[in-house]
């Protein structure tokens, strides 16, 4: 399915993106200097309610720099959910630290605070909280644990622009937080990322490191091993135009979620639990089905109808490079990973498309629930093997 009728995601670039990019070309500020960079950083910090922000080339290096700035390294353990995008875990490896995998909660799909507490050792240095698919982690419990055990707290907010916990935008609960502007994220710069913090020293360190460790006092003098992790003015131009319409995107995504929810609830499919004061960005509106086989079959069925879906992330502990760290204690992450489906979730998706998607899901579930088909589905699991 190269060009599905309904893709899983498509960014809306119909605002000031063209004008701003044209301005970069006209003025020839196309590299990592130029007026859009500071403007975007400033507006972004304001939107999130963070004190300081610095832009970077993607969400993965944002995490790398966050860990470096907190001086996490060899011998340190970082608690991270197994059910996340692989970049969260890889960044921990980049700095030589060891990821310790935390299991998920079945009702919110987020990392389980009780499991964090259980897995703390004398080597624990930090918690990396990932707000998965746009729902907030339980930041009340997690900040308490971080405080009690004197652990640093990093929030991976790549999927969580527009996510609120206890009426506060995520990204302000820990020491440092990171965002991604990849093409399918809620706002995009093509590739891009941001780091925010309330402590200016952290942001200064990150600025220094993303900028080849160049000295402020002396030209072409570098006092640490740095990186080139900078964002370009063109990326920032697109980002600024996107940010101008972020509320529009989020409002529409919340409408999509409530329509999906309304049309699917009678099938026993509910979106995750969300407490009062919390708000999801609904980055990827997702459902769980009864069994792994049914999940795979439903995805095939929807694909034949021209509807693109995605499976949940595979738990990081099951990937080859992290298998040696698997202690078999993230079974709820496995459960969710095998049953979750991300549905088309982009702001330009129209109501009638959702009605169509949901009626296909209903058709499949009714068909699948007949005993003879259930048996067949169980056998056909090999399709995805
Ligand atoms: C997208 C994403 C990242 C990485 O961002 P990139 O910009 O693609 O490097 C990190 N963590 C999570 C949870 C993500 O979804």
Short mmCIF file of C-alpha atoms and ligand atoms in Angstrom, two decimals:
data_model
loop_
_atom_site.label_atom_id
_atom_site.label_comp_id
_atom_site.label_asym_id
_atom_site.label_seq_id
_atom_site.Cartn_x
_atom_site.Cartn_y
_atom_site.Cartn_z
CA UNK A 1 0.00 0.00 0.00
CA UNK A 2 2.26 2.75 -1.23
CA UNK A 3 -0.36 5.49 -1.25
CA UNK A 4 -3.18 4.54 1.05
CA UNK A 5 -6.48 6.30 0.58
CA UNK A 6 -6.34 7.33 4.22
CA UNK A 7 -2.76 7.56 5.56
CA UNK A 8 -1.91 7.36 9.24
CA UNK A 9 -0.59 10.91 9.22
CA UNK A 10 -0.17 13.93 6.98
CA UNK A 11 1.07 17.33 8.18
CA UNK A 12 -0.90 20.46 7.38
CA UNK A 13 1.47 23.04 5.86
CA UNK A 14 -1.16 25.49 4.65
CA UNK A 15 -0.38 28.41 6.96
CA UNK A 16 2.60 30.78 6.79
CA UNK A 17 5.08 27.96 6.05
CA UNK A 18 5.59 28.96 2.40
CA UNK A 19 5.96 32.67 3.16
CA UNK A 20 8.46 32.11 5.94
CA UNK A 21 10.54 29.61 3.97
CA UNK A 22 10.52 32.00 1.02
CA UNK A 23 11.85 34.67 3.38
CA UNK A 24 14.78 32.39 4.29
CA UNK A 25 15.58 31.91 0.61
CA UNK A 26 15.22 35.58 -0.27
CA UNK A 27 17.42 36.72 2.60
CA UNK A 28 19.79 33.73 2.12
CA UNK A 29 19.57 32.78 5.83
CA UNK A 30 19.20 29.08 5.18
CA UNK A 31 21.67 27.56 7.63
CA UNK A 32 21.66 27.48 11.42
CA UNK A 33 21.81 31.25 11.86
CA UNK A 34 18.87 33.52 11.19
CA UNK A 35 15.95 35.30 12.81
CA UNK A 36 13.45 32.43 12.78
CA UNK A 37 15.52 30.31 15.16
CA UNK A 38 15.22 32.59 18.17
CA UNK A 39 11.64 33.49 17.34
CA UNK A 40 10.64 29.83 17.23
CA UNK A 41 12.53 29.01 20.43
CA UNK A 42 10.99 31.95 22.24
CA UNK A 43 7.42 31.20 21.14
CA UNK A 44 7.86 27.52 21.88
CA UNK A 45 9.05 28.11 25.44
CA UNK A 46 6.13 30.45 25.92
CA UNK A 47 3.66 27.88 24.62
CA UNK A 48 4.91 25.13 26.90
CA UNK A 49 5.34 27.46 29.86
CA UNK A 50 9.05 26.67 30.19
CA UNK A 51 11.66 29.25 31.13
CA UNK A 52 14.20 28.42 28.42
CA UNK A 53 14.31 26.52 25.14
CA UNK A 54 16.96 25.68 22.59
CA UNK A 55 16.34 24.14 19.17
CA UNK A 56 18.15 21.07 17.84
CA UNK A 57 18.18 18.95 14.70
CA UNK A 58 15.80 16.22 15.89
CA UNK A 59 14.14 14.70 18.95
CA UNK A 60 16.73 11.95 19.35
CA UNK A 61 19.68 14.32 19.73
CA UNK A 62 17.53 16.42 22.06
CA UNK A 63 17.48 13.40 24.40
CA UNK A 64 21.20 12.81 23.92
CA UNK A 65 21.98 16.41 24.89
CA UNK A 66 19.58 16.32 27.85
CA UNK A 67 21.38 13.29 29.28
CA UNK A 68 24.80 14.85 28.64
CA UNK A 69 23.76 18.08 30.34
CA UNK A 70 22.69 16.10 33.42
CA UNK A 71 26.11 14.40 33.35
CA UNK A 72 24.65 10.94 33.11
CA UNK A 73 27.17 8.40 31.88
CA UNK A 74 28.93 5.08 32.37
CA UNK A 75 27.78 3.16 35.45
CA UNK A 76 24.52 5.10 35.75
CA UNK A 77 21.10 3.54 35.38
CA UNK A 78 18.20 5.35 33.76
CA UNK A 79 14.65 4.11 34.31
CA UNK A 80 12.71 4.19 31.04
CA UNK A 81 9.49 2.54 29.87
CA UNK A 82 10.04 -0.50 27.66
CA UNK A 83 6.99 0.54 25.65
CA UNK A 84 8.34 3.62 23.87
CA UNK A 85 9.90 4.66 20.61
CA UNK A 86 13.41 3.26 20.43
CA UNK A 87 15.08 6.70 20.44
CA UNK A 88 14.30 7.17 24.15
CA UNK A 89 16.33 4.08 24.97
CA UNK A 90 19.10 4.57 22.42
CA UNK A 91 19.91 8.02 23.82
CA UNK A 92 20.63 6.39 27.18
CA UNK A 93 23.09 4.08 25.43
CA UNK A 94 24.73 7.01 23.59
CA UNK A 95 26.03 8.34 26.91
CA UNK A 96 27.18 4.90 28.10
CA UNK A 97 24.48 4.55 30.76
CA UNK A 98 22.26 1.49 31.24
CA UNK A 99 18.54 1.54 30.51
CA UNK A 100 16.39 -0.16 33.16
CA UNK A 101 13.07 -1.11 31.65
CA UNK A 102 9.88 -0.17 33.44
CA UNK A 103 6.55 -1.85 32.79
CA UNK A 104 3.38 -0.05 31.64
CA UNK A 105 0.01 0.53 33.26
CA UNK A 106 -2.82 -1.21 31.42
CA UNK A 107 -5.35 1.60 31.83
CA UNK A 108 -3.25 4.62 30.76
CA UNK A 109 -0.52 2.80 28.77
CA UNK A 110 2.08 4.95 30.57
CA UNK A 111 5.04 3.86 32.71
CA UNK A 112 4.05 2.39 36.06
CA UNK A 113 5.32 4.49 39.00
CA UNK A 114 5.21 1.48 41.35
CA UNK A 115 7.46 -0.41 38.98
CA UNK A 116 9.87 2.55 38.85
CA UNK A 117 10.14 2.48 42.65
CA UNK A 118 10.66 -1.27 42.61
CA UNK A 119 13.56 -1.05 40.16
CA UNK A 120 15.59 1.70 41.83
CA UNK A 121 19.11 0.63 42.81
CA UNK A 122 22.14 2.49 44.23
CA UNK A 123 23.19 3.10 40.59
CA UNK A 124 19.92 4.76 39.55
CA UNK A 125 20.56 8.32 38.38
CA UNK A 126 17.52 9.38 36.38
CA UNK A 127 13.98 8.65 35.28
CA UNK A 128 13.02 9.22 31.67
CA UNK A 129 9.25 9.68 31.54
CA UNK A 130 7.78 9.26 28.06
CA UNK A 131 4.27 10.61 27.45
CA UNK A 132 3.25 7.82 25.10
CA UNK A 133 0.94 8.55 22.18
CA UNK A 134 0.17 11.93 23.73
CA UNK A 135 -1.25 10.83 27.10
CA UNK A 136 0.48 12.18 30.20
CA UNK A 137 2.41 9.96 32.59
CA UNK A 138 1.42 10.14 36.24
CA UNK A 139 3.74 13.07 36.93
CA UNK A 140 2.57 13.45 40.52
CA UNK A 141 3.87 10.03 41.50
CA UNK A 142 6.91 10.24 39.25
CA UNK A 143 8.08 13.64 40.53
CA UNK A 144 7.63 12.35 44.10
CA UNK A 145 9.77 9.30 43.40
CA UNK A 146 12.44 11.45 41.72
CA UNK A 147 12.51 13.77 44.71
CA UNK A 148 12.56 11.02 47.34
CA UNK A 149 15.35 9.07 45.67
CA UNK A 150 17.25 12.16 44.43
CA UNK A 151 16.98 11.13 40.79
CA UNK A 152 17.12 13.47 37.81
CA UNK A 153 13.92 13.62 35.76
CA UNK A 154 13.80 13.89 31.98
CA UNK A 155 10.52 14.12 30.11
CA UNK A 156 10.43 12.80 26.55
CA UNK A 157 7.59 14.96 25.19
CA UNK A 158 8.14 14.02 21.53
CA UNK A 159 4.50 12.93 21.27
CA UNK A 160 3.11 15.37 23.77
CA UNK A 161 2.84 18.91 22.42
CA UNK A 162 -0.56 19.91 23.80
CA UNK A 163 -0.53 17.32 26.61
CA UNK A 164 -1.46 18.56 30.08
CA UNK A 165 -1.07 16.95 33.48
CA UNK A 166 -2.86 18.54 36.41
CA UNK A 167 -3.61 21.56 34.18
CA UNK A 168 0.09 22.14 33.39
CA UNK A 169 1.69 21.49 30.02
CA UNK A 170 4.07 18.54 30.21
CA UNK A 171 7.76 19.35 29.97
CA UNK A 172 7.87 21.51 33.10
CA UNK A 173 7.80 18.75 35.73
CA UNK A 174 11.40 17.54 35.57
CA UNK A 175 14.91 18.93 35.13
CA UNK A 176 14.77 18.93 31.36
CA UNK A 177 12.32 17.96 28.59
CA UNK A 178 12.62 17.22 24.91
CA UNK A 179 10.33 17.53 21.89
CA UNK A 180 10.40 16.23 18.32
CA UNK A 181 9.19 17.88 15.12
CA UNK A 182 9.44 14.90 12.81
CA UNK A 183 7.00 14.89 9.87
CA UNK A 184 4.28 12.97 11.67
CA UNK A 185 4.51 14.77 15.00
CA UNK A 186 1.79 17.24 16.03
CA UNK A 187 3.86 20.15 14.77
CA UNK A 188 6.68 19.52 12.33
CA UNK A 189 9.81 21.15 10.95
CA UNK A 190 10.53 18.16 8.66
CA UNK A 191 13.20 16.97 11.07
CA UNK A 192 13.78 18.92 14.25
CA UNK A 193 13.61 19.03 18.01
CA UNK A 194 13.64 21.25 21.09
CA UNK A 195 15.01 21.03 24.62
CA UNK A 196 13.35 23.03 27.40
CA UNK A 197 14.36 23.58 31.02
CA UNK A 198 13.78 26.02 33.85
CA UNK A 199 17.46 26.00 34.79
CA UNK A 200 19.35 28.30 32.43
CA UNK A 201 22.61 26.48 33.12
CA UNK A 202 21.22 23.29 31.57
CA UNK A 203 20.17 25.13 28.43
CA UNK A 204 23.54 26.91 28.23
CA UNK A 205 25.33 23.56 28.44
CA UNK A 206 23.10 22.13 25.72
CA UNK A 207 23.69 25.17 23.52
CA UNK A 208 27.43 24.76 23.98
CA UNK A 209 27.33 21.04 23.16
CA UNK A 210 25.07 21.34 20.12
CA UNK A 211 27.38 24.04 18.79
CA UNK A 212 30.64 22.00 18.58
CA UNK A 213 31.61 22.98 22.14
CA UNK A 214 32.77 26.33 20.83
CA UNK A 215 34.05 28.86 23.34
CA UNK A 216 32.12 32.09 23.87
CA UNK A 217 35.34 34.07 24.37
CA UNK A 218 37.70 32.92 21.68
CA UNK A 219 37.02 32.21 17.99
CA UNK A 220 37.47 28.63 16.78
CA UNK A 221 38.39 27.53 20.26
CA UNK A 222 36.60 24.42 21.48
CA UNK A 223 36.80 23.43 25.14
CA UNK A 224 34.84 20.15 25.08
CA UNK A 225 34.02 17.45 22.53
CA UNK A 226 30.82 18.89 21.07
CA UNK A 227 28.38 18.05 18.32
CA UNK A 228 26.70 19.70 15.38
CA UNK A 229 23.10 19.23 16.49
CA UNK A 230 21.76 22.59 15.33
CA UNK A 231 18.41 23.40 13.72
CA UNK A 232 18.37 25.45 10.51
CA UNK A 233 16.58 28.75 9.99
CA UNK A 234 14.41 27.02 7.34
CA UNK A 235 13.31 24.39 9.85
CA UNK A 236 12.59 27.09 12.42
CA UNK A 237 10.60 29.06 9.81
CA UNK A 238 8.35 26.04 9.24
CA UNK A 239 8.16 25.43 13.00
CA UNK A 240 7.05 28.98 13.72
CA UNK A 241 4.30 28.75 11.10
CA UNK A 242 3.21 25.42 12.59
CA UNK A 243 3.22 26.77 16.12
CA UNK A 244 0.92 29.61 15.06
CA UNK A 245 -1.74 26.97 14.35
CA UNK A 246 -0.99 24.40 17.06
CA UNK A 247 -4.23 25.10 18.94
CA UNK A 248 -6.20 24.51 15.75
CA UNK A 249 -4.46 21.18 15.18
CA UNK A 250 -5.01 20.10 18.77
CA UNK A 251 -8.66 21.11 18.83
CA UNK A 252 -9.29 19.10 15.68
CA UNK A 253 -7.38 16.10 17.02
CA UNK A 254 -9.45 16.14 20.20
CA UNK A 255 -12.60 16.19 18.03
CA UNK A 256 -11.29 13.20 16.07
CA UNK A 257 -10.62 11.33 19.29
CA UNK A 258 -14.08 11.94 20.66
CA UNK A 259 -15.68 10.86 17.37
CA UNK A 260 -13.59 7.66 17.26
CA UNK A 261 -14.46 7.06 20.90
CA UNK A 262 -18.19 7.55 20.30
CA UNK A 263 -18.25 5.25 17.26
CA UNK A 264 -16.15 2.48 18.83
CA UNK A 265 -17.27 2.38 22.46
CA UNK A 266 -20.14 -0.07 21.81
CA UNK A 267 -17.51 -2.53 20.52
CA UNK A 268 -15.85 -2.40 23.93
CA UNK A 269 -13.00 -0.30 22.57
CA UNK A 270 -12.17 2.61 24.77
CA UNK A 271 -9.45 5.17 24.57
CA UNK A 272 -7.15 5.11 27.61
CA UNK A 273 -8.20 6.42 30.98
CA UNK A 274 -7.56 10.10 31.56
CA UNK A 275 -8.06 11.92 34.88
CA UNK A 276 -9.62 15.36 35.35
CA UNK A 277 -7.14 18.15 34.73
CA UNK A 278 -5.27 15.97 32.25
CA UNK A 279 -5.46 16.44 28.52
CA UNK A 280 -4.08 14.24 25.76
CA UNK A 281 -2.55 15.65 22.60
CA UNK A 282 -3.98 12.54 20.89
CA UNK A 283 -0.80 12.32 18.85
CA UNK A 284 -1.84 8.86 17.68
CA UNK A 285 -5.42 7.92 18.44
CA UNK A 286 -5.17 4.26 19.32
CA UNK A 287 -7.25 1.24 20.28
CA UNK A 288 -6.60 -2.16 21.81
CA UNK A 289 -8.16 -5.34 20.46
CA UNK A 290 -8.65 -8.69 22.20
CA UNK A 291 -5.73 -10.67 20.87
CA UNK A 292 -2.49 -10.30 18.89
CA UNK A 293 -3.95 -12.36 16.04
CA UNK A 294 -7.01 -10.21 15.84
CA UNK A 295 -4.84 -7.10 15.78
CA UNK A 296 -2.82 -8.37 12.84
CA UNK A 297 -5.91 -9.47 10.93
CA UNK A 298 -7.71 -6.20 11.53
CA UNK A 299 -4.71 -4.30 10.19
CA UNK A 300 -4.70 -6.43 7.03
CA UNK A 301 -8.45 -5.93 6.62
CA UNK A 302 -8.15 -2.15 6.96
CA UNK A 303 -5.22 -2.12 4.55
CA UNK A 304 -7.36 -3.79 1.87
CA UNK A 305 -9.83 -0.92 2.38
CA UNK A 306 -7.07 1.65 1.77
CA UNK A 307 -6.67 2.57 5.43
CA UNK A 308 -3.17 2.76 6.85
CA UNK A 309 -2.67 1.83 10.51
CA UNK A 310 0.34 1.12 12.70
CA UNK A 311 1.05 -1.46 15.33
CA UNK A 312 2.12 -0.19 18.76
CA UNK A 313 5.86 0.06 19.28
CA UNK A 314 7.57 -3.24 20.08
CA UNK A 315 8.86 -3.21 23.67
CA UNK A 316 12.49 -2.06 23.67
CA UNK A 317 13.52 -4.99 25.89
CA UNK A 318 12.64 -7.36 23.03
CA UNK A 319 14.99 -5.73 20.49
CA UNK A 320 18.30 -7.49 19.75
CA UNK A 321 20.54 -4.80 21.27
CA UNK A 322 18.61 -4.73 24.56
CA UNK A 323 17.67 -8.37 24.94
CA UNK A 324 20.42 -8.98 27.47
CA UNK A 325 18.70 -6.45 29.78
CA UNK A 326 15.35 -8.26 29.57
CA UNK A 327 14.36 -9.64 32.96
CA UNK A 328 10.94 -10.80 31.81
CA UNK A 329 9.31 -8.21 34.05
CA UNK A 330 7.58 -5.96 31.52
CA UNK A 331 4.71 -8.23 30.63
CA UNK A 332 2.08 -5.51 30.51
CA UNK A 333 4.19 -3.65 27.95
CA UNK A 334 4.22 -6.84 25.87
CA UNK A 335 0.46 -7.23 26.28
CA UNK A 336 -0.23 -3.67 25.08
CA UNK A 337 2.35 -3.81 22.33
CA UNK A 338 0.76 -6.91 20.80
CA UNK A 339 -2.79 -5.55 20.88
CA UNK A 340 -2.50 -1.85 20.10
CA UNK A 341 -3.28 -0.19 16.79
CA UNK A 342 -2.67 3.46 15.91
CA UNK A 343 -5.44 4.83 13.72
CA UNK A 344 -5.26 7.73 11.24
CA UNK A 345 -4.92 10.82 13.44
CA UNK A 346 -4.08 13.92 11.38
CA UNK A 347 -5.93 17.21 11.75
CA UNK A 348 -7.19 17.33 8.15
CA UNK A 349 -8.96 13.99 8.54
CA UNK A 350 -12.67 14.54 7.93
CA UNK A 351 -15.56 13.21 9.99
CA UNK A 352 -16.85 11.01 7.17
CA UNK A 353 -13.44 9.29 6.93
CA UNK A 354 -13.63 8.40 10.62
CA UNK A 355 -17.17 7.11 10.20
CA UNK A 356 -15.89 4.93 7.36
CA UNK A 357 -12.88 3.65 9.33
CA UNK A 358 -15.07 2.81 12.34
CA UNK A 359 -17.66 1.01 10.25
CA UNK A 360 -14.89 -1.16 8.76
CA UNK A 361 -13.62 -1.90 12.26
CA UNK A 362 -17.14 -2.86 13.31
CA UNK A 363 -17.58 -5.05 10.24
CA UNK A 364 -14.34 -6.83 11.04
CA UNK A 365 -15.11 -7.33 14.73
CA UNK A 366 -18.59 -8.73 14.00
CA UNK A 367 -17.12 -11.08 11.42
CA UNK A 368 -14.21 -12.09 13.59
CA UNK A 369 -16.31 -12.82 16.67
CA UNK A 370 -18.07 -15.74 14.96
CA UNK A 371 -16.52 -18.94 16.37
CA UNK A 372 -15.37 -20.41 13.07
CA UNK A 373 -13.57 -17.19 12.13
CA UNK A 374 -11.97 -16.86 15.53
CA UNK A 375 -10.39 -20.26 15.00
CA UNK A 376 -9.18 -19.28 11.55
CA UNK A 377 -7.69 -16.03 12.82
CA UNK A 378 -5.76 -17.87 15.53
CA UNK A 379 -4.22 -20.10 12.89
CA UNK A 380 -3.34 -17.31 10.50
CA UNK A 381 -1.01 -15.49 12.88
CA UNK A 382 1.87 -16.63 10.66
CA UNK A 383 0.92 -13.95 8.15
CA UNK A 384 3.03 -11.42 10.03
CA UNK A 385 5.80 -13.76 11.11
C1 LIG B 1 9.60 10.73 17.59
C2 LIG B 1 10.10 10.35 18.92
C3 LIG B 1 11.44 10.55 19.30
C4 LIG B 1 12.52 10.94 18.34
O1 LIG B 1 12.33 12.06 17.62
P1 LIG B 1 13.06 12.26 16.20
O2 LIG B 1 12.78 13.69 15.92
O3 LIG B 1 12.40 11.32 15.24
O4 LIG B 1 14.50 11.97 16.37
C5 LIG B 1 11.80 10.28 20.60
N1 LIG B 1 10.93 9.78 21.49
C6 LIG B 1 9.66 9.53 21.16
C7 LIG B 1 8.74 8.98 22.20
C8 LIG B 1 9.20 9.78 19.86
O5 LIG B 1 7.94 9.51 19.54
#
